[in-house]
């Protein structure tokens, strides 16, 4: 599967969100990744439906909404209405992960299941057939700019192997500490969507340079 780059607007300049998204898309960013945090599931409070709607108004591109919120079910409809194409929920955030994924599909969106670095691959095995995307966190979520945890790589490999059997069309997305140095090992392990906030929006030479560097570090992209 061709590698996709998903710029995370968590590190964008939100005073000029539309321009920042346009710059990322013009430079070849594939998905626009939007990190929603509730201050409980993770120790940070970030973007919500208003930002998803603003991003939708700024671009026709694929909006990848990553919900780091406890009990996400009551919020799903609002994110779908705001314009999300993909909504990912954490397996740790709900006791009813099948239902959450089914609700996302019923709202007309793609459904993703996310897992924290400390959560074993097996935790999502029961729902792999329902997921369009499996989102592996390679930092403990909450903040941009953290260091990649290489210990998640064997889990990526296990998930890719299992997906090859039960759901070969599903995408395997990796999120946290991805840059031109860490991307190749993640791709080698089986990831095919690469989220990056700092390496794109905080790249010293600019957004386009950051995306190009990631693209060059990937193969087959
Ligand atoms: C982490 C978020 C990530 C974050 C990645 O809690 O889910 O999407 O924005 O940031 P970087 O790429 O800087 O690690
Ligand atoms: Zn994210």
PDB file of N, CA, C and O in Angstrom, residues 144-187:
ATOM      1  N   UNK A 144       2.301  16.884  21.481  1.00  0.00           N
ATOM      2  CA  UNK A 144       3.212  16.760  20.342  1.00  0.00           C
ATOM      3  C   UNK A 144       4.644  16.870  20.856  1.00  0.00           C
ATOM      4  O   UNK A 144       4.885  17.291  21.991  1.00  0.00           O
ATOM      5  N   UNK A 145       5.579  16.462  20.021  1.00  0.00           N
ATOM      6  CA  UNK A 145       6.991  16.689  20.329  1.00  0.00           C
ATOM      7  C   UNK A 145       7.631  15.671  21.264  1.00  0.00           C
ATOM      8  O   UNK A 145       8.727  15.908  21.769  1.00  0.00           O
ATOM      9  N   UNK A 146       6.992  14.538  21.507  1.00  0.00           N
ATOM     10  CA  UNK A 146       7.596  13.508  22.366  1.00  0.00           C
ATOM     11  C   UNK A 146       8.426  12.539  21.521  1.00  0.00           C
ATOM     12  O   UNK A 146       8.243  12.419  20.305  1.00  0.00           O
ATOM     13  N   UNK A 147       9.311  11.818  22.212  1.00  0.00           N
ATOM     14  CA  UNK A 147      10.216  10.905  21.502  1.00  0.00           C
ATOM     15  C   UNK A 147       9.510   9.593  21.154  1.00  0.00           C
ATOM     16  O   UNK A 147       8.773   9.023  21.976  1.00  0.00           O
ATOM     17  N   UNK A 148       9.748   9.119  19.943  1.00  0.00           N
ATOM     18  CA  UNK A 148       9.232   7.845  19.437  1.00  0.00           C
ATOM     19  C   UNK A 148       9.649   6.698  20.355  1.00  0.00           C
ATOM     20  O   UNK A 148      10.806   6.639  20.799  1.00  0.00           O
ATOM     21  N   UNK A 149       8.713   5.790  20.629  1.00  0.00           N
ATOM     22  CA  UNK A 149       9.003   4.623  21.478  1.00  0.00           C
ATOM     23  C   UNK A 149       9.225   3.401  20.575  1.00  0.00           C
ATOM     24  O   UNK A 149       8.254   2.798  20.094  1.00  0.00           O
ATOM     25  N   UNK A 150      10.489   3.011  20.348  1.00  0.00           N
ATOM     26  CA  UNK A 150      10.730   1.906  19.398  1.00  0.00           C
ATOM     27  C   UNK A 150      10.156   0.577  19.868  1.00  0.00           C
ATOM     28  O   UNK A 150       9.957  -0.336  19.053  1.00  0.00           O
ATOM     29  N   UNK A 151       9.835   0.464  21.169  1.00  0.00           N
ATOM     30  CA  UNK A 151       9.277  -0.805  21.655  1.00  0.00           C
ATOM     31  C   UNK A 151       7.899  -1.111  21.083  1.00  0.00           C
ATOM     32  O   UNK A 151       7.398  -2.223  21.247  1.00  0.00           O
ATOM     33  N   UNK A 152       7.264  -0.152  20.395  1.00  0.00           N
ATOM     34  CA  UNK A 152       5.972  -0.476  19.770  1.00  0.00           C
ATOM     35  C   UNK A 152       6.152  -1.199  18.428  1.00  0.00           C
ATOM     36  O   UNK A 152       5.178  -1.713  17.874  1.00  0.00           O
ATOM     37  N   UNK A 153       7.355  -1.245  17.907  1.00  0.00           N
ATOM     38  CA  UNK A 153       7.533  -1.809  16.560  1.00  0.00           C
ATOM     39  C   UNK A 153       7.118  -3.282  16.448  1.00  0.00           C
ATOM     40  O   UNK A 153       6.456  -3.657  15.468  1.00  0.00           O
ATOM     41  N   UNK A 154       7.458  -4.134  17.434  1.00  0.00           N
ATOM     42  CA  UNK A 154       6.984  -5.530  17.327  1.00  0.00           C
ATOM     43  C   UNK A 154       5.456  -5.619  17.300  1.00  0.00           C
ATOM     44  O   UNK A 154       4.884  -6.499  16.647  1.00  0.00           O
ATOM     45  N   UNK A 155       4.787  -4.675  17.977  1.00  0.00           N
ATOM     46  CA  UNK A 155       3.322  -4.664  17.974  1.00  0.00           C
ATOM     47  C   UNK A 155       2.786  -4.279  16.596  1.00  0.00           C
ATOM     48  O   UNK A 155       1.802  -4.852  16.115  1.00  0.00           O
ATOM     49  N   UNK A 156       3.437  -3.322  15.960  1.00  0.00           N
ATOM     50  CA  UNK A 156       3.038  -2.940  14.599  1.00  0.00           C
ATOM     51  C   UNK A 156       3.141  -4.160  13.688  1.00  0.00           C
ATOM     52  O   UNK A 156       2.243  -4.450  12.891  1.00  0.00           O
ATOM     53  N   UNK A 157       4.230  -4.886  13.841  1.00  0.00           N
ATOM     54  CA  UNK A 157       4.456  -6.069  12.999  1.00  0.00           C
ATOM     55  C   UNK A 157       3.365  -7.118  13.230  1.00  0.00           C
ATOM     56  O   UNK A 157       2.801  -7.686  12.289  1.00  0.00           O
ATOM     57  N   UNK A 158       3.038  -7.347  14.496  1.00  0.00           N
ATOM     58  CA  UNK A 158       1.991  -8.326  14.824  1.00  0.00           C
ATOM     59  C   UNK A 158       0.647  -7.910  14.249  1.00  0.00           C
ATOM     60  O   UNK A 158      -0.120  -8.723  13.733  1.00  0.00           O
ATOM     61  N   UNK A 159       0.359  -6.628  14.356  1.00  0.00           N
ATOM     62  CA  UNK A 159      -0.927  -6.142  13.841  1.00  0.00           C
ATOM     63  C   UNK A 159      -0.976  -6.243  12.323  1.00  0.00           C
ATOM     64  O   UNK A 159      -1.998  -6.620  11.750  1.00  0.00           O
ATOM     65  N   UNK A 160       0.134  -5.919  11.660  1.00  0.00           N
ATOM     66  CA  UNK A 160       0.153  -6.028  10.200  1.00  0.00           C
ATOM     67  C   UNK A 160      -0.064  -7.481   9.771  1.00  0.00           C
ATOM     68  O   UNK A 160      -0.848  -7.758   8.869  1.00  0.00           O
ATOM     69  N   UNK A 161       0.584  -8.407  10.477  1.00  0.00           N
ATOM     70  CA  UNK A 161       0.433  -9.819  10.121  1.00  0.00           C
ATOM     71  C   UNK A 161      -1.010 -10.277  10.298  1.00  0.00           C
ATOM     72  O   UNK A 161      -1.585 -10.949   9.443  1.00  0.00           O
ATOM     73  N   UNK A 162      -1.596  -9.866  11.410  1.00  0.00           N
ATOM     74  CA  UNK A 162      -2.979 -10.258  11.685  1.00  0.00           C
ATOM     75  C   UNK A 162      -3.945  -9.621  10.678  1.00  0.00           C
ATOM     76  O   UNK A 162      -4.869 -10.269  10.182  1.00  0.00           O
ATOM     77  N   UNK A 163      -3.707  -8.348  10.367  1.00  0.00           N
ATOM     78  CA  UNK A 163      -4.560  -7.665   9.378  1.00  0.00           C
ATOM     79  C   UNK A 163      -4.450  -8.340   8.017  1.00  0.00           C
ATOM     80  O   UNK A 163      -5.447  -8.433   7.296  1.00  0.00           O
ATOM     81  N   UNK A 164      -3.268  -8.785   7.664  1.00  0.00           N
ATOM     82  CA  UNK A 164      -3.105  -9.456   6.367  1.00  0.00           C
ATOM     83  C   UNK A 164      -4.046 -10.646   6.261  1.00  0.00           C
ATOM     84  O   UNK A 164      -4.517 -10.977   5.177  1.00  0.00           O
ATOM     85  N   UNK A 165      -4.346 -11.269   7.383  1.00  0.00           N
ATOM     86  CA  UNK A 165      -5.249 -12.421   7.386  1.00  0.00           C
ATOM     87  C   UNK A 165      -6.712 -11.993   7.446  1.00  0.00           C
ATOM     88  O   UNK A 165      -7.526 -12.468   6.671  1.00  0.00           O
ATOM     89  N   UNK A 166      -7.042 -11.091   8.368  1.00  0.00           N
ATOM     90  CA  UNK A 166      -8.469 -10.831   8.621  1.00  0.00           C
ATOM     91  C   UNK A 166      -9.024  -9.601   7.903  1.00  0.00           C
ATOM     92  O   UNK A 166     -10.239  -9.504   7.707  1.00  0.00           O
ATOM     93  N   UNK A 167      -8.170  -8.652   7.529  1.00  0.00           N
ATOM     94  CA  UNK A 167      -8.671  -7.405   6.927  1.00  0.00           C
ATOM     95  C   UNK A 167      -7.540  -6.713   6.169  1.00  0.00           C
ATOM     96  O   UNK A 167      -7.046  -5.657   6.579  1.00  0.00           O
ATOM     97  N   UNK A 168      -7.143  -7.290   5.035  1.00  0.00           N
ATOM     98  CA  UNK A 168      -5.953  -6.772   4.340  1.00  0.00           C
ATOM     99  C   UNK A 168      -6.100  -5.362   3.790  1.00  0.00           C
ATOM    100  O   UNK A 168      -5.105  -4.700   3.534  1.00  0.00           O
ATOM    101  N   UNK A 169      -7.353  -4.882   3.643  1.00  0.00           N
ATOM    102  CA  UNK A 169      -7.529  -3.510   3.131  1.00  0.00           C
ATOM    103  C   UNK A 169      -7.288  -2.449   4.193  1.00  0.00           C
ATOM    104  O   UNK A 169      -7.135  -1.266   3.879  1.00  0.00           O
ATOM    105  N   UNK A 170      -7.300  -2.845   5.452  1.00  0.00           N
ATOM    106  CA  UNK A 170      -7.212  -1.842   6.526  1.00  0.00           C
ATOM    107  C   UNK A 170      -5.852  -1.151   6.500  1.00  0.00           C
ATOM    108  O   UNK A 170      -4.829  -1.756   6.183  1.00  0.00           O
ATOM    109  N   UNK A 171      -5.881   0.106   6.835  1.00  0.00           N
ATOM    110  CA  UNK A 171      -4.651   0.888   6.954  1.00  0.00           C
ATOM    111  C   UNK A 171      -4.096   0.738   8.364  1.00  0.00           C
ATOM    112  O   UNK A 171      -4.854   0.599   9.330  1.00  0.00           O
ATOM    113  N   UNK A 172      -2.771   0.797   8.478  1.00  0.00           N
ATOM    114  CA  UNK A 172      -2.103   0.729   9.785  1.00  0.00           C
ATOM    115  C   UNK A 172      -1.353   2.044   9.972  1.00  0.00           C
ATOM    116  O   UNK A 172      -0.370   2.318   9.279  1.00  0.00           O
ATOM    117  N   UNK A 173      -1.880   2.849  10.887  1.00  0.00           N
ATOM    118  CA  UNK A 173      -1.401   4.226  11.065  1.00  0.00           C
ATOM    119  C   UNK A 173      -0.547   4.299  12.318  1.00  0.00           C
ATOM    120  O   UNK A 173      -0.884   3.682  13.328  1.00  0.00           O
ATOM    121  N   UNK A 174       0.521   5.056  12.251  1.00  0.00           N
ATOM    122  CA  UNK A 174       1.373   5.215  13.430  1.00  0.00           C
ATOM    123  C   UNK A 174       1.477   6.689  13.765  1.00  0.00           C
ATOM    124  O   UNK A 174       1.561   7.534  12.871  1.00  0.00           O
ATOM    125  N   UNK A 175       1.456   6.988  15.077  1.00  0.00           N
ATOM    126  CA  UNK A 175       1.278   8.375  15.527  1.00  0.00           C
ATOM    127  C   UNK A 175       2.125   8.625  16.765  1.00  0.00           C
ATOM    128  O   UNK A 175       1.916   7.994  17.805  1.00  0.00           O
ATOM    129  N   UNK A 176       3.055   9.571  16.645  1.00  0.00           N
ATOM    130  CA  UNK A 176       3.860   9.992  17.794  1.00  0.00           C
ATOM    131  C   UNK A 176       5.348   9.858  17.525  1.00  0.00           C
ATOM    132  O   UNK A 176       5.837   8.751  17.292  1.00  0.00           O
ATOM    133  N   UNK A 177       6.030  10.996  17.493  1.00  0.00           N
ATOM    134  CA  UNK A 177       7.484  10.973  17.322  1.00  0.00           C
ATOM    135  C   UNK A 177       7.940  10.550  15.946  1.00  0.00           C
ATOM    136  O   UNK A 177       9.095  10.144  15.766  1.00  0.00           O
ATOM    137  N   UNK A 178       7.046  10.667  14.952  1.00  0.00           N
ATOM    138  CA  UNK A 178       7.446  10.275  13.590  1.00  0.00           C
ATOM    139  C   UNK A 178       8.207  11.432  12.929  1.00  0.00           C
ATOM    140  O   UNK A 178       7.734  12.576  12.903  1.00  0.00           O
ATOM    141  N   UNK A 179       9.375  11.111  12.432  1.00  0.00           N
ATOM    142  CA  UNK A 179      10.176  12.068  11.663  1.00  0.00           C
ATOM    143  C   UNK A 179      10.962  11.257  10.619  1.00  0.00           C
ATOM    144  O   UNK A 179      10.769  10.031  10.516  1.00  0.00           O
ATOM    145  N   UNK A 180      11.816  11.932   9.888  1.00  0.00           N
ATOM    146  CA  UNK A 180      12.522  11.231   8.800  1.00  0.00           C
ATOM    147  C   UNK A 180      13.435  10.130   9.336  1.00  0.00           C
ATOM    148  O   UNK A 180      13.753   9.184   8.613  1.00  0.00           O
ATOM    149  N   UNK A 181      13.838  10.233  10.592  1.00  0.00           N
ATOM    150  CA  UNK A 181      14.709   9.196  11.172  1.00  0.00           C
ATOM    151  C   UNK A 181      13.903   7.986  11.654  1.00  0.00           C
ATOM    152  O   UNK A 181      14.355   6.845  11.545  1.00  0.00           O
ATOM    153  N   UNK A 182      12.716   8.217  12.223  1.00  0.00           N
ATOM    154  CA  UNK A 182      11.946   7.117  12.814  1.00  0.00           C
ATOM    155  C   UNK A 182      10.995   6.448  11.812  1.00  0.00           C
ATOM    156  O   UNK A 182      10.602   5.300  12.000  1.00  0.00           O
ATOM    157  N   UNK A 183      10.611   7.168  10.759  1.00  0.00           N
ATOM    158  CA  UNK A 183       9.628   6.625   9.809  1.00  0.00           C
ATOM    159  C   UNK A 183      10.057   5.293   9.187  1.00  0.00           C
ATOM    160  O   UNK A 183       9.239   4.358   9.119  1.00  0.00           O
ATOM    161  N   UNK A 184      11.318   5.161   8.726  1.00  0.00           N
ATOM    162  CA  UNK A 184      11.649   3.908   8.019  1.00  0.00           C
ATOM    163  C   UNK A 184      11.424   2.641   8.851  1.00  0.00           C
ATOM    164  O   UNK A 184      10.912   1.645   8.321  1.00  0.00           O
ATOM    165  N   UNK A 185      11.760   2.667  10.134  1.00  0.00           N
ATOM    166  CA  UNK A 185      11.558   1.461  10.955  1.00  0.00           C
ATOM    167  C   UNK A 185      10.068   1.161  11.119  1.00  0.00           C
ATOM    168  O   UNK A 185       9.653  -0.005  11.131  1.00  0.00           O
ATOM    169  N   UNK A 186       9.265   2.217  11.242  1.00  0.00           N
ATOM    170  CA  UNK A 186       7.817   2.015  11.376  1.00  0.00           C
ATOM    171  C   UNK A 186       7.238   1.439  10.090  1.00  0.00           C
ATOM    172  O   UNK A 186       6.372   0.559  10.117  1.00  0.00           O
ATOM    173  N   UNK A 187       7.734   1.911   8.965  1.00  0.00           N
ATOM    174  CA  UNK A 187       7.260   1.378   7.677  1.00  0.00           C
ATOM    175  C   UNK A 187       7.706  -0.072   7.498  1.00  0.00           C
ATOM    176  O   UNK A 187       6.938  -0.922   7.054  1.00  0.00           O
TER     177      UNK A 187
END
